[in-house]
Phi, psi and omega in degrees: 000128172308135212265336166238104206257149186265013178217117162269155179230117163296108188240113134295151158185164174210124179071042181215085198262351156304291211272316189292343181283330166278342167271013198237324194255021181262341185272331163287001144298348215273171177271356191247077165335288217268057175220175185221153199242119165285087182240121221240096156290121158287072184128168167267149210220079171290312169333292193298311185293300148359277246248045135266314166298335196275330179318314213039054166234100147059307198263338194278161134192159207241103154321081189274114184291140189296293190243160202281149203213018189049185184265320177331308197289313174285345182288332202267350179259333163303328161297340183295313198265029176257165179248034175248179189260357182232146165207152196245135151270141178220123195277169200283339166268040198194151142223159188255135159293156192270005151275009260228300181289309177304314165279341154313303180306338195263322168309317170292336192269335159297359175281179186247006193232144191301322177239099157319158163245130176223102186256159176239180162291155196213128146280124167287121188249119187197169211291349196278338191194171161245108188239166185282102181248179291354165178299311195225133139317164181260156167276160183320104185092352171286134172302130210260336157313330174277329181285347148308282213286301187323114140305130159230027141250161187316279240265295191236183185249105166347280188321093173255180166194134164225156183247065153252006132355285188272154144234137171195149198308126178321335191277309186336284148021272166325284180281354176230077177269158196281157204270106182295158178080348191278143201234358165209142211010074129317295188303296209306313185300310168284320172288334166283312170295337150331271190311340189286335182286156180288342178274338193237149163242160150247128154253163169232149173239153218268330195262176194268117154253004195237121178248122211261148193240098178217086231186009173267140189255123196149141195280121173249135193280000197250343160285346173313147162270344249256074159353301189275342172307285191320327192279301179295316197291341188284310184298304198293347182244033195278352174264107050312336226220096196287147157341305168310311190286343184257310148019261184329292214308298173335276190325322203239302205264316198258356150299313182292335174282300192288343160348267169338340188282010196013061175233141154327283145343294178282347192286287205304311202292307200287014187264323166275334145320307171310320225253320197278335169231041172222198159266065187292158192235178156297267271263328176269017137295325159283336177280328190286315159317291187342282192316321184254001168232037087344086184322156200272328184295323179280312207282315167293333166334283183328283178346268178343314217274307192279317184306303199293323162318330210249339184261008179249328151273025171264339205284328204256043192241304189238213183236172187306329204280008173272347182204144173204158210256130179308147190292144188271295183277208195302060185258182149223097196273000000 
């Protein structure tokens, strides 16, 4: 292993040594050699570490955290322990195309701010199809809290970030770490206090390097609902957020969590919540009705139904990389 590799890679995981061994030998794949694979157990994990050793190479090593800490905690300690000047994440359920590092990197030399954030396109992988997220990149001068949060369909969102994505220089890392204990828009939470330094941009490369897997039958923390989390994380970050954007996020995103509670009550507060510190547009009023009087199995029908129109006619216009589908999970829809 190169004693100065310029990209370290970050893996949370625990107990899934099937799964970090395929994100591990996808990161050992890249065309871009010269990276070292971090992979930080939340707890110990002899099972996992065995079935990393058996890889044999070199470039792995594995960080058994004493007691458990979530994956924030673990991502804040693999950037602590990484040595490269750049480190990319990947979560443990996720792989990368082998071209994924090399092109971040060519991409980072184009910045015009000393610590790029530099993320890509990803396929969402699910049994019915492989679709493209994001829909769009953002445009020139959008405030990117909207450009997360805004919808400008009923059904789905444009904006993503997920973080088997990012690469961004490791002091970045460091000095801006992911918010332990938060169990949903994680990615969303760190890229805006990111982004928020004077020093940092976000980039994108246009192509899918990344394959999101979610087609797993296994619990995922980002199917979690816990609203009322989301709602205090939403209040305590509110200059993260333009008016528009906290809107959205309220209508759309933390509406989709509380639903299901069908009460009354939470309807009216998070409708006043929106109205009292955002800007709402119609469409998030209508997004918002949709969410709470739809069932959510007709309201994903619906979804499908339209999306898959706009993915069939893009597919036979353009290319695949024109359409996706809204995200289920550790989205920002």
């Amino acid at each position: 292993m190169s004693s100065d590799p310029d990209v370290s890679v970050v893996i949370p995981t625990l107990n899934r040594p099937e799964l970090a061994a395929r994100a591990v030998r996808s990161a050992l794949a890249q065309t871009h050699p010269n990276l070292e694979v971090v992979v930080v157990a939340d707890g110990p994990d002899p099972v996992t570490r065995e079935a990393l050793e058996a890889i044999g190479d070199e470039r792995v090593r594995v960080i058994e955290l004493p007691r458990r800490g979530k994956a924030p905690n673990a991502r804040n300690q693999g950037a602590l322990a990484a040595r490269g000047r750049w480190t990319a994440l990947l979560d443990d359920d996720d792989e990368w195309l082998p071209g994924k590092i090399e092109a971040q990197l060519k991409l980072a030399a184009t910045a015009t701010k000393a610590s790029p954030v530099v993320a890509t396109r990803m396929i969402s992988r699910t049994p019915r199809a492989d679709t493209i997220m994001p829909r769009r990149l953002p445009a020139p001068g959008e405030p990117l809290s909207e450009y997360f949060t805004v919808r400008r369909g009923l059904f789905y969102g444009d904006g993503f970030i997920q973080t088997s994505t990012i690469m961004a220089p490791t002091e970045l890392l460091r000095r801006v770490p992911f918010t332990v204990g938060l169990r949903r828009q994680q990615e969303l939470d760190w890229a805006l206090r990111a982004i928020g330094q004077t020093d940092v941009e976000l980039l994108y490369a246009d192509e899918a390097l990344v394959l999101w897997h979610q087609d797993e039958n296994r619990d995922r923390i980002s199917l979690q609902n816990p609203w009322e989390e989301q709602l205090e994380w939403l209040r305590a970050n509110h200059e993260l957020f333009t008016p528009r954007a906290y809107a959205a996020f309220t209508m759309s995103v933390l509406s989709s969590m509380a639903a299901p509670t069908r009460s009354g009550r939470v309807f009216r507060e998070l409708l006043s919540e929106a109205r009292a510190h955002g800007r709402p547009s119609a469409i998030d009023y209508v997004t918002f009705l949709q969410i709470w009087t739809l069932p959510p199995t007709l309201r994903h029908r619906l979804r499908d139904l339209v999306v898959g129109r706009r993915s069939a006619a893009a597919d036979s216009a353009a290319s695949a990389a024109s359409a996706a589908e809204e995200p289920r999970s550790a989205d920002v829809r």
